[in-house]
Amino acid sequence: MITAEEIIKPENLVYTKPKLMNDTHMHYCPGCSHGVVHKLVAEVVEEMGMEEKTIGVSPVGCAVFAYNYIDIDWVEAAHGRAPAVATAVKRLSPDKMVFTYQGDGDLAAIGTAETIHACNRGENIVIIFINNAIYGMTGGQMAPTTLEGMKTSTCPFGRDVKLNGYPLKISNLIAQLDGACYVTRQSVQTSPAIKKAKKALRQAFENSMAGKGTSLVEFVSTCSSGWKMTPVQSNKWMEENMFPFYPLGDLKNE
Amino acid sequence: MSEEIRLMKGNEAIAHAAVRYGVDGYFGYPITPQSEILETLTELRPWETTGMVVLQAESEVAAINMVYGGAGAGKKVMTSSSSPGVSLKQEGISYIAGAELPCLIVNVMRGGPGLGTIQPSQADYFQTTKGGGHGDYRLIALAPSSVQEMVDFVGLGLDLAFKYNNPAIILADGVIGQMMEKVVLPKQQIRRTEEEIRKECPWAITGKTADRKRNVITSLELDPERMEQNNIRFQAKYRTIEENEVRYEELYCEDAEYIAVAFGSSARICLKAVEIAREQGIKLGLLRPITLWPFPTKIIKEYAEKVKGFLSVELNAGQMVEDIRLSVNGRTAVEHYGRMGGIVFSPEEIVEALKEKLIKE
């Protein structure tokens, strides 16, 4: 019989954790998209050989502790201000590869002005946008991207557009701005989706170093805790409800 | 550029000083009465000479967060505004203090509250010296009373900010910002190189190299015991600053029976009031706090044993007077005289107030 020692050999290696991902225990819930997107960021930075030149800007929200997991330099921004923080870091150190990592509340509610204006100036940064249609960290409140009829702790009877307005397709809005060169909507619920998403991330990071302007990669994501579903149910719910309203694909690619 | 003597406005002086002291980045938003700072910088085009970044932000909020990012990268960065704009910056200032980052903020005060007026005022003393934003933090606060000090305090403010990894603020007012005076501009300082920044600011986000752990700029610490330790460390730093960095000017205080305490433009008007009072046989002196925080408590305490009273002269309803009373601690009389909402007092009015409130003859 073949032993474990015989199997674990470099030539048999089919997958490994990116070196930039450290062993800190993640605080994310089972089924959450953050873990996969973190891994993709680490992989892309590593494959580009930009470990020593990448600066991450973490948000306020579930990803506030992103700096605990990826071994690069980080600055943790106030709620919604990450694009302003990233603007200065990139302008003052143009040789650095700078990205923000933001949730829907951070990017599309409290930080709308910073998001729109950083994109409109065409800052050479990457904006990674996790859209799970809910405020995860504070316990499942309504987000600017919460779907019509979707229940959260601050719209317990479902989002009523008469009361709360419409879910905000902010990526579509940003795609209209001359400063944004690449706006795409991705997801990470299946292996093929992850592969596609990684390609998109790589292009966004390359754009930022080529000085092409702002790239925004939206990840339509799950929040099983906030949605009160199992991870499997969450993926299914996302495909059935989120994808029709937030269709995947490039919104702009110049 | 070598040392140069020029005639200019206080606001213009701030802009020239920023370039000459080797500032890496300025981020601002237009607001009266300080818009000349951003205007002068964009006219000077320092990005073509020293490489300094000058950016008009979409808001005061964005501007201060750009300062936060730039400071996190170890750069010499600054912003400027006037009262309502500085209120908007308070969140960012608290984060900068909490992350222990060096930077320079300029507030050219106007009358409030609210949108108030564009005329000069000193009503942001509390906001500047007592917090303004949330949490227990302090700003190193410098109060210029001449255009020359607008220049000098850009250099001094940045030096102190980097010495203590703490934000510094120049608290000027509309008078100092708008008036023209002769100034000596310093010779051009060369901006620090990436290597120098890595050496001088080992905590900065300069890109993680193999020889060090990752640097993280944050004010977040969820563990209350560690958060308390952070606060204890901040407070120890503030005590050191109080010990080492108090600055003030004494004029005619040696034989004084009464002392006027005033900063910024009020101190200039008070100096004339001192002359008028002395012509009338009243021995009035002037103590001008240059640092509003740390406040010149010790010297005021010493004079409290000798003088018959202090008159705090401020363009507000009585803010610094509270710090004078705390310093004096009941040893002698302390009164306040002020005008508000953009009205500036005359030297004669100050002398009358002195007679009425303290001499009472």
Coordinates of C-alpha atoms in Angstrom, one line a residue:
Chain A
M1 CA 0.0 0.0 0.0
I2 CA 1.2 3.5 -0.8
T3 CA 2.0 5.6 2.3
A4 CA 1.4 9.3 3.0
E5 CA 5.1 10.0 2.9
E6 CA 5.4 8.5 -0.6
I7 CA 2.5 10.7 -1.8
I8 CA 3.7 14.0 -0.3
K9 CA 6.5 14.8 -2.8
P10 CA 7.1 17.9 -4.8
E11 CA 6.4 16.2 -8.0
N12 CA 2.9 15.2 -6.8
L13 CA 2.1 18.8 -5.7
V14 CA -1.1 20.0 -7.4
Y15 CA -2.0 22.9 -5.1
T16 CA -0.3 25.1 -2.5
K17 CA -1.3 28.0 -0.3
P18 CA 0.3 31.2 -1.6
K19 CA 3.4 32.2 0.4
L20 CA 1.9 35.6 1.1
M21 CA -1.0 34.1 3.0
N22 CA 0.2 33.5 6.6
D23 CA -1.1 31.0 9.1
T24 CA -3.2 33.5 11.1
H25 CA -6.6 31.9 11.9
M26 CA -9.2 33.7 9.7
H27 CA -12.2 35.3 11.4
Y28 CA -14.4 34.9 8.4
C29 CA -17.5 32.7 8.7
P30 CA -17.8 29.4 6.8
G31 CA -19.1 29.9 3.3
C32 CA -17.9 33.6 3.1
S33 CA -16.3 34.8 -0.1
H34 CA -13.6 36.9 1.6
G35 CA -11.3 33.9 2.2
V36 CA -11.2 33.0 -1.6
V37 CA -10.8 36.6 -2.7
H38 CA -7.9 37.1 -0.2
K39 CA -6.2 34.0 -1.6
L40 CA -6.6 35.3 -5.2
V41 CA -5.1 38.7 -4.2
A42 CA -2.1 36.9 -2.6
E43 CA -1.7 34.6 -5.6
V44 CA -1.7 37.5 -8.1
V45 CA 0.7 39.7 -6.1
E46 CA 3.0 36.8 -5.8
E47 CA 2.8 35.7 -9.4
M48 CA 3.5 39.3 -10.5
G49 CA 6.6 39.3 -8.2
M50 CA 5.2 42.5 -6.5
E51 CA 5.4 41.3 -2.9
E52 CA 7.8 44.1 -1.8
K53 CA 5.9 46.8 -3.7
T54 CA 2.3 46.1 -2.9
I55 CA 0.4 48.2 -0.4
G56 CA -3.1 47.2 0.7
V57 CA -5.7 49.6 2.1
S58 CA -8.2 47.7 4.3
P59 CA -11.7 49.0 5.0
V60 CA -14.1 49.1 7.9
G61 CA -16.3 46.1 7.7
C62 CA -15.6 42.4 7.7
A63 CA -12.3 42.8 5.9
V64 CA -11.0 45.3 8.5
F65 CA -8.5 42.6 9.5
A66 CA -7.4 41.8 6.0
Y67 CA -4.0 43.0 7.2
N68 CA -3.7 40.0 9.5
Y69 CA -3.7 37.5 6.6
I70 CA -1.7 38.7 3.7
D71 CA 2.0 39.5 4.4
I72 CA 2.4 42.8 2.7
D73 CA 2.3 46.4 4.1
W74 CA -1.2 47.6 4.9
V75 CA -2.9 50.8 6.0
E76 CA -6.3 50.5 7.6
A77 CA -8.6 53.3 6.5
A78 CA -11.6 55.0 8.2
H79 CA -15.0 53.8 7.0
G80 CA -15.4 54.6 3.3
R81 CA -12.1 56.5 3.0
A82 CA -10.0 53.8 1.5
P83 CA -9.9 55.3 -2.1
A84 CA -8.7 58.7 -0.6
V85 CA -6.0 56.9 1.4
A86 CA -4.9 54.9 -1.6
T87 CA -4.9 58.0 -3.8
A88 CA -2.2 59.6 -1.6
V89 CA -0.2 56.4 -1.2
K90 CA 0.0 55.9 -4.9
R91 CA 0.6 59.5 -5.8
L92 CA 3.4 59.8 -3.3
S93 CA 4.9 56.4 -4.2
P94 CA 4.1 55.8 -7.9
D95 CA 6.4 52.7 -8.0
K96 CA 4.0 50.9 -5.5
M97 CA 1.1 48.7 -6.5
V98 CA -1.8 50.0 -4.4
F99 CA -5.2 48.5 -3.9
T100 CA -8.2 49.0 -1.7
Y101 CA -10.4 46.1 -0.4
Q102 CA -13.9 47.3 0.4
G103 CA -17.4 46.0 1.2
D104 CA -20.7 47.4 -0.2
G105 CA -21.4 49.6 2.8
D106 CA -17.9 51.0 2.9
L107 CA -17.7 51.6 -0.9
A108 CA -21.2 52.3 -2.0
A109 CA -22.8 54.1 1.1
I110 CA -20.5 56.0 3.4
G111 CA -17.6 56.1 0.9
T112 CA -19.5 56.9 -2.3
A113 CA -17.8 60.3 -2.8
E114 CA -14.3 58.9 -2.2
T115 CA -15.0 56.0 -4.6
I116 CA -16.5 58.1 -7.4
H117 CA -13.8 60.8 -7.2
A118 CA -10.9 58.4 -7.0
C119 CA -12.2 56.6 -10.1
N120 CA -13.0 59.9 -11.9
R121 CA -9.5 61.1 -11.3
G122 CA -8.3 57.9 -12.8
E123 CA -6.1 57.1 -9.8
N124 CA -3.8 54.2 -10.8
I125 CA -5.1 51.9 -8.1
V126 CA -7.2 48.7 -7.9
I127 CA -10.5 48.7 -6.1
I128 CA -11.6 45.3 -4.9
F129 CA -15.3 45.4 -4.1
I130 CA -17.1 42.7 -2.1
N131 CA -20.8 43.0 -2.7
N132 CA -22.8 40.6 -0.5
A133 CA -25.8 43.0 -0.2
I134 CA -25.5 43.2 3.6
Y135 CA -23.5 44.7 6.5
G136 CA -21.7 41.6 7.8
M137 CA -19.6 42.9 10.6
T138 CA -22.3 44.9 12.4
G139 CA -24.7 42.0 12.3
G140 CA -26.6 41.9 9.1
Q141 CA -28.1 45.4 8.4
M142 CA -29.4 46.7 5.1
A143 CA -26.7 47.7 2.6
P144 CA -26.9 50.1 -0.4
T145 CA -26.8 46.9 -2.5
T146 CA -29.5 44.9 -0.6
L147 CA -32.0 43.6 -3.1
E148 CA -35.6 44.6 -3.2
G149 CA -37.6 42.5 -0.9
M150 CA -34.5 41.1 0.8
K151 CA -34.8 40.8 4.6
T152 CA -32.1 42.3 6.9
S153 CA -32.1 43.4 10.5
T154 CA -32.9 47.0 9.5
C155 CA -35.5 46.0 6.8
P156 CA -37.0 43.0 8.6
F157 CA -40.0 42.9 6.3
G158 CA -37.8 43.1 3.2
R159 CA -36.3 46.1 1.4
D160 CA -39.1 48.5 0.4
V161 CA -37.9 50.7 -2.4
K162 CA -40.5 53.4 -1.4
L163 CA -38.8 53.6 2.0
N164 CA -35.2 52.7 1.3
G165 CA -34.7 53.4 -2.4
Y166 CA -33.3 51.0 -4.9
P167 CA -30.3 48.7 -4.7
L168 CA -27.3 50.6 -6.0
K169 CA -25.5 49.3 -9.1
I170 CA -22.4 51.3 -8.3
S171 CA -20.1 49.5 -10.7
N172 CA -22.4 50.4 -13.6
L173 CA -22.1 54.0 -12.4
I174 CA -18.3 53.9 -12.2
A175 CA -18.1 52.3 -15.7
Q176 CA -19.5 55.7 -17.0
L177 CA -16.5 57.6 -15.6
D178 CA -13.6 58.5 -17.9
G179 CA -11.0 57.8 -15.3
A180 CA -12.0 54.1 -14.8
C181 CA -10.3 51.9 -17.4
Y182 CA -11.6 48.5 -16.3
V183 CA -14.8 47.6 -14.4
T184 CA -15.8 44.0 -14.1
R185 CA -18.2 41.9 -12.0
Q186 CA -17.0 38.5 -10.9
S187 CA -17.8 35.8 -8.4
V188 CA -15.9 33.0 -6.6
Q189 CA -18.6 30.3 -5.9
T190 CA -17.2 27.7 -8.4
S191 CA -13.8 26.7 -9.6
P192 CA -14.3 28.1 -13.1
A193 CA -15.6 31.3 -11.6
I194 CA -12.5 31.5 -9.3
K195 CA -10.2 31.1 -12.4
K196 CA -12.0 33.8 -14.3
A197 CA -11.9 36.1 -11.2
K198 CA -8.2 35.6 -10.8
K199 CA -7.6 36.6 -14.4
A200 CA -9.7 39.8 -13.9
L201 CA -7.7 40.7 -10.8
R202 CA -4.4 40.2 -12.6
Q203 CA -5.6 42.5 -15.4
A204 CA -6.7 45.1 -12.8
F205 CA -3.3 45.0 -11.0
E206 CA -1.4 45.2 -14.4
N207 CA -3.5 48.2 -15.4
S208 CA -2.6 50.0 -12.2
M209 CA 1.1 49.6 -12.9
A210 CA 0.7 50.5 -16.6
G211 CA -0.8 53.8 -15.5
K212 CA -4.1 53.1 -17.4
G213 CA -6.4 54.5 -14.6
T214 CA -8.6 53.0 -12.0
S215 CA -9.7 49.4 -12.2
L216 CA -12.6 48.1 -10.1
V217 CA -13.3 44.4 -9.6
E218 CA -16.6 43.7 -8.0
F219 CA -17.1 40.3 -6.5
V220 CA -20.8 39.3 -6.1
S221 CA -20.4 37.5 -2.8
T222 CA -22.2 35.4 -0.2
C223 CA -22.8 36.2 3.5
S224 CA -24.2 33.0 4.9
S225 CA -24.3 34.4 8.5
G226 CA -26.0 37.6 7.5
W227 CA -28.3 35.8 5.0
K228 CA -29.0 33.1 7.7
M229 CA -28.4 30.2 5.2
T230 CA -25.9 27.4 5.0
P231 CA -22.9 28.0 2.6
V232 CA -24.5 25.7 0.0
Q233 CA -27.8 27.5 0.2
S234 CA -26.1 30.9 0.0
N235 CA -24.3 30.0 -3.2
K236 CA -27.6 28.8 -4.7
W237 CA -29.5 31.9 -3.4
M238 CA -26.7 34.2 -4.9
E239 CA -27.0 32.5 -8.3
E240 CA -30.8 32.8 -8.3
N241 CA -31.2 36.2 -6.9
M242 CA -28.0 38.3 -7.0
F243 CA -26.8 37.3 -10.5
P244 CA -30.0 38.4 -12.3
F245 CA -29.7 41.9 -10.7
Y246 CA -25.9 42.1 -10.7
P247 CA -25.0 40.2 -13.9
L248 CA -21.4 38.9 -14.1
G249 CA -19.0 40.1 -16.8
D250 CA -17.0 43.2 -17.9
L251 CA -18.8 46.5 -17.7
K252 CA -15.9 48.3 -19.2
N253 CA -12.5 47.2 -20.5
E254 CA -10.4 49.8 -22.3
Chain B
M1 CA 16.3 78.3 -4.1
S2 CA 18.3 80.3 -1.6
E3 CA 17.0 82.4 1.3
E4 CA 14.8 85.1 0.0
I5 CA 13.0 88.2 1.4
R6 CA 9.5 88.8 0.1
L7 CA 6.3 90.6 0.8
M8 CA 3.3 88.3 1.0
K9 CA 0.0 87.2 2.6
G10 CA 0.1 84.7 5.5
N11 CA -1.7 82.1 3.4
E12 CA 0.8 82.5 0.5
A13 CA 3.6 82.2 3.1
I14 CA 2.3 78.8 4.2
A15 CA 2.4 77.6 0.5
H16 CA 5.9 78.9 -0.1
A17 CA 7.1 77.4 3.2
A18 CA 5.6 74.0 2.4
V19 CA 7.6 73.8 -0.8
R20 CA 10.8 75.1 0.8
Y21 CA 10.6 72.8 3.8
G22 CA 10.5 69.8 1.5
V23 CA 6.9 68.8 2.0
D24 CA 6.0 65.7 -0.1
G25 CA 2.3 66.2 -0.4
Y26 CA -0.4 68.8 0.1
F27 CA -4.1 67.8 0.0
G28 CA -6.7 70.5 0.3
Y29 CA -10.2 71.8 -0.5
P30 CA -11.1 75.5 -1.1
I31 CA -12.5 77.5 1.8
T32 CA -12.4 81.2 2.6
P33 CA -10.3 82.7 4.2
Q34 CA -7.4 80.3 3.3
S35 CA -8.0 79.4 -0.4
E36 CA -4.7 81.2 -1.3
I37 CA -2.8 78.3 0.1
L38 CA -4.0 75.8 -2.5
E39 CA -4.0 78.6 -5.2
T40 CA -0.4 79.6 -4.5
L41 CA 0.7 75.9 -4.5
T42 CA -0.9 75.2 -7.9
E43 CA 0.7 78.4 -9.2
L44 CA 4.1 77.4 -7.9
R45 CA 3.8 74.0 -9.6
P46 CA 6.3 72.3 -7.2
W47 CA 5.7 68.9 -8.8
E48 CA 7.9 70.2 -11.6
T49 CA 10.7 71.3 -9.2
T50 CA 10.8 69.4 -5.9
G51 CA 8.4 66.6 -6.9
M52 CA 5.9 67.7 -4.3
V53 CA 2.4 66.4 -4.9
V54 CA -0.4 69.0 -4.8
L55 CA -4.0 67.7 -5.0
Q56 CA -7.4 69.4 -4.7
A57 CA -9.5 66.7 -3.0
E58 CA -13.2 66.2 -3.5
S59 CA -13.9 67.1 0.1
E60 CA -12.2 68.0 3.4
V61 CA -12.9 64.4 4.5
A62 CA -11.0 63.0 1.5
A63 CA -8.2 65.5 2.0
I64 CA -7.5 64.5 5.6
N65 CA -7.7 60.9 4.7
M66 CA -5.1 61.5 1.9
V67 CA -3.0 63.0 4.6
Y68 CA -3.5 59.8 6.6
G69 CA -2.4 57.6 3.7
G70 CA 0.6 59.8 2.9
A71 CA 1.7 60.0 6.5
G72 CA 1.4 56.3 6.8
A73 CA 3.9 56.0 3.9
G74 CA 6.3 58.1 6.0
K75 CA 5.9 61.2 3.8
K76 CA 5.9 64.8 4.9
V77 CA 2.3 65.7 4.2
M78 CA -0.1 68.5 5.1
T79 CA -3.6 69.9 4.6
S80 CA -5.1 73.3 5.3
S81 CA -8.6 74.6 5.8
S82 CA -10.8 77.0 7.8
S83 CA -13.1 76.3 10.7
P84 CA -16.1 74.5 9.0
G85 CA -13.7 72.5 6.9
V86 CA -11.6 71.6 10.0
S87 CA -14.7 70.3 11.7
L88 CA -15.1 67.9 8.7
K89 CA -11.5 66.7 9.2
Q90 CA -11.9 65.7 12.8
E91 CA -12.6 62.0 12.1
G92 CA -9.4 61.8 10.1
I93 CA -7.4 63.7 12.7
S94 CA -8.5 61.3 15.4
Y95 CA -7.4 58.3 13.2
I96 CA -4.0 60.0 12.5
A97 CA -3.5 60.6 16.3
G98 CA -4.6 57.1 17.0
A99 CA -2.2 55.6 14.5
E100 CA 0.5 57.9 15.8
L101 CA 1.3 59.5 12.4
P102 CA 3.2 62.7 11.8
C103 CA 1.5 65.4 9.7
L104 CA 0.7 69.1 9.6
I105 CA -2.8 70.6 9.6
V106 CA -3.4 74.4 9.1
N107 CA -6.6 76.0 10.4
V108 CA -7.1 79.7 9.3
M109 CA -10.0 80.3 11.7
R110 CA -13.2 82.2 10.8
G111 CA -16.2 83.0 12.9
G112 CA -18.7 80.3 13.8
P113 CA -20.6 78.3 14.9
G114 CA -22.1 76.7 11.8
L115 CA -21.3 78.3 8.4
G116 CA -20.7 81.5 10.5
T117 CA -18.7 84.2 8.7
I118 CA -15.6 84.5 6.7
Q119 CA -14.2 87.1 9.1
P120 CA -11.4 86.2 11.6
S121 CA -12.1 84.5 14.9
Q122 CA -10.3 82.4 17.5
A123 CA -13.3 80.3 18.4
D124 CA -11.7 77.0 17.5
Y125 CA -9.4 77.0 20.5
F126 CA -11.4 74.3 22.3
Q127 CA -11.7 72.2 19.2
T128 CA -7.9 72.4 18.7
T129 CA -6.6 72.0 22.2
K130 CA -9.3 69.7 23.8
G131 CA -9.8 67.1 21.1
G132 CA -12.3 67.9 18.4
G133 CA -12.4 64.4 17.2
H134 CA -13.2 61.3 19.4
G135 CA -11.0 59.7 21.9
D136 CA -8.2 60.9 24.3
Y137 CA -5.6 62.5 22.0
R138 CA -3.7 65.8 21.7
L139 CA -2.5 67.9 18.8
I140 CA 0.7 69.9 19.0
A141 CA -0.9 73.4 18.4
L142 CA 1.2 76.3 17.2
A143 CA -0.3 79.8 17.1
P144 CA 1.4 82.2 14.7
S145 CA 1.0 86.0 15.2
S146 CA 2.9 87.1 12.1
V147 CA 3.4 86.1 8.5
Q148 CA 7.0 85.1 9.4
E149 CA 5.7 82.7 11.9
M150 CA 3.3 81.2 9.3
V151 CA 6.6 80.3 7.4
D152 CA 8.6 79.2 10.5
F153 CA 5.8 77.1 12.0
V154 CA 5.5 74.9 8.8
G155 CA 9.1 73.8 9.5
L156 CA 8.7 73.6 13.3
G157 CA 5.3 71.9 13.1
L158 CA 6.7 69.2 10.8
D159 CA 9.8 68.8 13.0
L160 CA 7.7 68.3 16.1
A161 CA 5.2 66.0 14.3
F162 CA 8.1 63.7 13.2
K163 CA 9.9 64.0 16.6
Y164 CA 6.8 62.6 18.4
N165 CA 4.9 60.8 15.6
N166 CA 1.9 63.0 16.3
P167 CA -0.2 65.4 14.2
A168 CA 0.7 69.1 14.6
I169 CA -1.6 72.0 13.8
I170 CA -1.0 75.6 12.9
L171 CA -3.9 77.6 14.5
A172 CA -4.0 80.9 12.6
D173 CA -6.9 83.2 12.0
G174 CA -8.3 85.2 9.1
V175 CA -6.1 88.2 10.1
I176 CA -2.8 86.4 9.9
G177 CA -3.9 84.5 6.8
Q178 CA -4.9 87.6 4.8
M179 CA -2.5 90.3 6.0
M180 CA 0.7 91.0 4.1
E181 CA 4.1 91.3 5.8
K182 CA 7.8 91.0 4.9
V183 CA 9.0 87.5 5.3
V184 CA 12.3 85.6 5.1
L185 CA 11.7 82.4 3.2
P186 CA 14.2 79.7 4.1
K187 CA 16.4 78.1 1.5
Q188 CA 15.1 75.1 -0.3
Q189 CA 15.3 71.8 1.6
I190 CA 15.7 68.6 -0.4
R191 CA 12.9 66.1 0.0
R192 CA 13.9 62.9 1.7
T193 CA 14.7 59.9 -0.5
E194 CA 13.0 56.5 -0.2
E195 CA 16.1 55.2 1.6
E196 CA 16.0 58.0 4.1
I197 CA 12.3 57.4 4.8
R198 CA 12.8 53.7 5.3
K199 CA 15.6 54.5 7.8
E200 CA 13.8 57.4 9.6
C201 CA 10.4 55.8 9.6
P202 CA 10.8 52.1 10.0
W203 CA 7.1 51.8 10.8
A204 CA 6.0 53.3 7.4
I205 CA 4.2 51.4 4.6
T206 CA 7.2 51.4 2.2
G207 CA 6.6 47.9 0.9
K208 CA 7.4 44.8 3.0
T209 CA 10.9 43.5 2.4
A210 CA 12.3 40.1 3.4
D211 CA 14.3 41.7 6.3
R212 CA 11.3 42.9 8.3
K213 CA 7.7 42.0 9.3
R214 CA 4.8 43.6 7.6
N215 CA 4.0 47.2 8.6
V216 CA 0.4 47.9 9.4
I217 CA -0.9 51.5 9.9
T218 CA -4.0 51.3 12.1
S219 CA -5.7 52.7 15.2
L220 CA -7.8 49.5 15.7
E221 CA -7.2 47.3 18.7
L222 CA -10.2 45.2 19.8
D223 CA -8.5 43.8 22.9
P224 CA -9.4 46.3 25.6
E225 CA -6.3 45.6 27.7
R226 CA -4.0 46.2 24.7
M227 CA -6.1 49.3 23.8
E228 CA -5.6 50.7 27.3
Q229 CA -1.9 50.1 26.9
N230 CA -1.9 52.0 23.7
N231 CA -3.7 54.9 25.5
I232 CA -1.2 54.8 28.3
R233 CA 1.6 55.0 25.7
F234 CA -0.1 58.0 24.1
Q235 CA -0.5 59.8 27.4
A236 CA 3.1 59.2 28.3
K237 CA 4.1 60.8 25.0
Y238 CA 1.8 63.8 25.7
R239 CA 3.4 64.3 29.1
T240 CA 6.9 64.3 27.4
I241 CA 5.6 66.9 25.0
E242 CA 4.3 69.0 27.8
E243 CA 7.6 68.8 29.5
N244 CA 9.8 69.7 26.5
E245 CA 7.8 71.7 23.9
V246 CA 6.1 74.6 25.7
R247 CA 6.8 77.9 23.8
Y248 CA 5.7 81.4 24.6
E249 CA 6.8 85.0 24.4
E250 CA 6.9 87.5 27.3
L251 CA 6.7 91.2 26.7
Y252 CA 6.8 93.9 29.5
C253 CA 6.1 91.2 32.0
E254 CA 9.1 91.9 34.4
D255 CA 7.5 94.7 36.3
A256 CA 3.9 94.0 35.4
E257 CA 1.0 94.2 37.8
Y258 CA -1.4 92.9 35.3
I259 CA -0.8 90.5 32.4
A260 CA -2.8 90.1 29.2
V261 CA -2.6 86.6 27.8
A262 CA -3.3 86.5 24.1
F263 CA -2.3 84.5 21.0
G264 CA -2.2 85.0 17.3
S265 CA -3.7 88.3 15.9
S266 CA -5.1 89.1 19.4
A267 CA -1.5 89.2 20.7
R268 CA -0.6 91.9 18.1
I269 CA -3.5 94.1 19.1
C270 CA -2.7 93.5 22.8
L271 CA 0.8 94.7 22.3
K272 CA -0.6 98.1 21.3
A273 CA -2.9 97.9 24.3
V274 CA 0.1 97.4 26.6
E275 CA 1.7 100.6 25.2
I276 CA -1.5 102.6 25.8
A277 CA -1.9 101.2 29.3
R278 CA 1.7 102.0 30.2
E279 CA 1.2 105.6 28.9
Q280 CA -1.7 105.8 31.4
G281 CA 0.6 104.5 34.2
I282 CA -0.9 100.9 34.2
K283 CA 1.8 98.3 34.4
L284 CA 0.4 95.8 31.9
G285 CA 2.5 93.0 30.4
L286 CA 1.8 90.5 27.6
L287 CA 2.2 86.8 27.7
R288 CA 1.8 85.2 24.3
P289 CA 1.4 81.4 24.2
I290 CA 3.0 80.1 21.0
T291 CA 2.1 76.6 21.8
L292 CA -1.6 76.4 22.8
W293 CA -1.0 72.8 23.5
P294 CA 1.2 72.2 25.4
F295 CA -0.1 75.2 27.2
P296 CA 2.4 77.5 29.1
T297 CA 1.0 76.5 32.5
K298 CA 4.2 76.8 34.5
I299 CA 5.1 80.4 33.6
I300 CA 1.5 81.5 34.2
K301 CA 1.6 79.8 37.6
E302 CA 4.8 81.7 38.4
Y303 CA 3.3 85.0 37.5
A304 CA 0.2 84.2 39.4
E305 CA 2.2 84.8 42.6
K306 CA 3.3 88.3 41.5
V307 CA 0.5 90.0 39.6
K308 CA -2.9 91.4 40.6
G309 CA -4.7 89.7 37.7
F310 CA -4.7 88.1 34.2
L311 CA -6.9 89.2 31.4
S312 CA -7.4 86.6 28.7
V313 CA -7.9 88.5 25.4
E314 CA -9.4 86.3 22.7
L315 CA -11.6 86.6 19.6
N316 CA -14.2 84.2 21.2
A317 CA -16.5 83.9 24.1
G318 CA -13.8 82.8 26.6
Q319 CA -12.0 79.5 25.8
M320 CA -8.3 79.9 26.6
V321 CA -9.3 81.7 29.8
E322 CA -10.2 78.2 31.2
D323 CA -6.7 77.0 30.8
I324 CA -5.4 80.2 32.4
R325 CA -7.8 79.6 35.4
L326 CA -6.6 76.0 35.7
S327 CA -2.9 77.2 35.7
V328 CA -3.6 80.1 38.2
N329 CA -5.8 77.8 40.4
G330 CA -7.3 80.6 42.4
R331 CA -4.1 82.4 43.3
T332 CA -5.1 85.7 41.6
A333 CA -7.9 87.1 39.5
V334 CA -8.5 85.9 35.9
E335 CA -10.9 87.6 33.6
H336 CA -11.8 87.3 29.9
Y337 CA -12.3 89.9 27.3
G338 CA -13.4 89.0 23.8
R339 CA -15.3 89.9 20.7
M340 CA -17.1 87.2 18.6
G341 CA -18.4 86.3 15.2
G342 CA -15.7 88.1 13.1
I343 CA -15.5 91.3 15.1
V344 CA -11.9 92.3 16.0
F345 CA -11.3 94.5 19.1
S346 CA -9.3 97.7 19.2
P347 CA -6.4 98.2 21.6
E348 CA -8.5 100.9 23.4
E349 CA -11.3 98.5 24.0
I350 CA -8.8 96.1 25.6
V351 CA -7.5 98.7 28.0
E352 CA -11.1 99.7 29.0
A353 CA -11.9 96.1 29.6
L354 CA -8.8 95.7 31.8
K355 CA -9.9 98.7 33.9
E356 CA -13.5 97.6 34.2
K357 CA -12.9 93.9 34.9
L358 CA -9.6 93.9 36.9
I359 CA -8.6 97.4 38.1
K360 CA -12.1 98.5 39.0
E361 CA -11.3 102.1 39.9

